[in-house]
Amino acid sequence: MKVLKFGGSSVASAENILLVENIVKKTSEEAPVTVVVSAFSGVTDALIRAALTASQKDECYRECITELENRHLAVVKELLPITEQSHWLSFVKKHFNDIEDLCNGIFVLGEFTGKIRDRLTAYGEFLSSRIIAARMKSASLDVVWMDAGALVITDSNFTHAKVDVEKTFANIQHYFEENAHQIFIAPGFVARDSEGHRTTLGRGGSDFTASIIAAAAMAQELQIWTDVSGMMTADPRLVTNAKPIAHVSYQEAMELSHFGAKVLYPPTIQPVRARNIDLYIKNTFRPEDPGTLVSTRFNDENSGNVAVGISNMNKVALLTLEGSGMVGIPGVSAKLFQCLSNEKVNVILITQSSSEHSITVAIGEEDVERAEKAISGTFEDDIRLQRIDPVKFETSLSIIALVGENMRSRSGVSSKLFGALGNNGINVRAIAQGSSEKNISVVIAENDTRKAVNVLHEEFFESEIKQVHLYICGVGNVGSKLIQQIYSQNPYLRENLLTNLRIAGVSNSRKMCFNDKGFKETELMNSLEEGESSSPETFAEEIVRRNLRNSVFVDVTASADVVPVYEKLLKKSVSVVACNKIAAASDYESYQKLKSASKNHSCNFFFETNVGAGLPIIGTINDLIRSGDRITSIKAVLSGTLNFVFNNYDGSRTFAEVVRQAQDEGYTEPDPRLDLAGTDVARKILILAREAGYQLEFDEIANQSFLPEECMKGSVEEFYKTLEKYEDHFRKLLDEASAGGKILKYVAAFNNGKASVGLQHIAEDSDLYHLYGKDNIVIFKTLRYSEQPLVVKGAGAGAEVTASGVFADIVRSV
Ligand code: ADP
Ligand code: ASP
Ligand code: MG
């Protein structure tokens, strides 16, 4: 005998039932089969919904019932030959009359007890099994309907009844002795108590019915047919890359299902395991897929993977009992668990600190009220005498469990697990590891579930590719170059760094758009155009809300408005990469705050492009400091704009004309005064000094501006006019320098903890002399480089190199 169970989606429609028939027919050619079926998909939920509606005195329950009735009638019409239809149509109608009567009673009484719920929900399986049996009979198969609801005997714990194994096995065995057919079709989920009242085995319980029948009949194997190709490495609704597991041990399957892998109802394993019956999980819609085999035959400690799967369970609450009175007193935990058990509160997980000062248990959220009442009652005296604190509850949590027999023989599993969670800012509220070491479970906030499961899945099952989610703020000059580079470099990154960059969100000053899977290059700009209206705050809020793993916020604006969101993001472990230098050059305290936020939340705040665009300047300082060096002085030419202006200002054109050309060619900030007044250079030397470990503020930088004060007043256009007016002044600066055979350079210097910026006359033998175009140069003197300085020189401005610097920061940050 083989036992095959088909779940709700496998029997959701006439079309699906025909697939089931095929599978059953084929299997029954080799051996007799018992087919256990669920209600048609969604029917149990709909029946419960109708009853709840009725219990709230809402007449709409009638519509629900009519809808369900029509669905069943339609299946009958599609599946059965005309000659048999009228019988089965009235059969269905009669039972829907009964269902309506029950709901009318609920409506009148306003009461929906567990006992009534079992009577009601049982109709789902009853009808589906009768209709399917009738269909197979009409297809000339040797079929009989088996009334499993009468054979499976339970206690009277309605909605979660416990099976009396002895009586049930005897009934089933007796049944098979008396009845010889090739195919038995039985309803799952339903049973009765010793007084004949209808009971059910708990939601998802059809799996269990099948397992009990398989065990009682000593079946060759049990097959659970569902809508996925086996037990997967994670819930496929959460993890797109989840893969079917070829084989797992009973124990592993039990742990995975206990912690939420819905594909198998947890009690299902025990009966087949006790008799060593193999259990297959197969896909009704892809019967050719191998599926999962659950058995003892594959306890292979040397198989590749440490873990076989990750499961997750939502709607969990933690209850903590603590107090000084607990230490060393025996029996506190016994009392706690006894009172929870009396209240039929299912304990999912337990942790106790070694100080015995507290016990924490995880339970389902629906049990919180009952648990609280029970514990407060049981420990009333201890609470009054302040030996124990009133019990504490925390809700909206979920449990993530990493399962695998092989974890026992490998070290480093937990550090990998906690490292991955920590790097993504997922706070672990409680931890439990069974002494069997087949499972490590962590309790986290429910809204971190998707992220956590994906992070762990990548860590343990997809060493191949790490998904990085980028949120790009700003699509101007640098932003659009960056986006181009990302798309063109991504194949290389995937292949060589095993990293896939997804542009998961983009915003400009007006709009924003998001796509968790990453935008395609062709759709990005359109999506932004059609996006929702945006501000830096709303953009950041949405990033936090989406809560995706390996998230990086990229600020490619020059706007002060974006800076305030950095801290909030870093505190959520979203790394920040900025070419915007306002944050790093703001007051020291804010700069430090961002640095510590990134450190404390295991993410990065990178801003290499703040100085010298893509040139490795800040990275070089960081490396020197990390390796124990100390920077004693810095001399630098850091402004592409000022270089351009002074390289081109040779007296043949006015200073104003040269500045305008610089602006037209995109070398300046929108307001060129930010460059000309040295503000931009001062910010850069400030950032370098800070990165070198010096606590410095912007206004401590000596800035001898060469711009007459009047230039700072008015609009940009007025400024150009003022420049013309002061042409003599600029000419004089130039002539003074040329008189000594020197040229003008705007130099930033840092020495002995003091920084300055200003125009200098540079002689030909200076390192600073030969700078062309957009060149920047930084000359470091350090303890190690005290004689011959360390020099970084190269193109230090321009959208392309800045974008590539930002890109390098992104890659470093993940
Ligand atoms: P059935 O109606 O056939 O009993 P269920 O809905 O009870 O089916 O269980 C199958 C579903 O379980 C799958 O569609 C999948 O969404 C979900 N599921 C959750 N975790 C897992 C997992 N680890 N492996 C496979 N499926 C899972
Ligand atoms: N129909 C029941 C439920 O939906 C039992 C099952 O499908 O296993 O919970
Ligand atoms: Mg199920």
mmCIF file of C-alpha atoms and ligand atoms in Angstrom, residues 5 7 204 207 262-265, ligand 3:
data_model
loop_
_atom_site.group_PDB
_atom_site.id
_atom_site.type_symbol
_atom_site.label_atom_id
_atom_site.label_comp_id
_atom_site.label_asym_id
_atom_site.label_seq_id
_atom_site.Cartn_x
_atom_site.Cartn_y
_atom_site.Cartn_z
ATOM 1 C CA LYS A 5 -2.075 12.966 0.260
ATOM 2 C CA GLY A 7 -3.387 19.313 -0.436
ATOM 3 C CA GLY A 204 -2.973 21.608 7.883
ATOM 4 C CA ASP A 207 -0.947 15.550 6.247
ATOM 5 C CA LYS A 262 4.203 25.003 6.204
ATOM 6 C CA VAL A 263 4.716 22.420 3.503
ATOM 7 C CA LEU A 264 4.519 19.715 6.167
ATOM 8 C CA TYR A 265 2.281 19.702 9.223
HETATM 9 MG MG MG B 3 -0.624 21.658 4.148
#
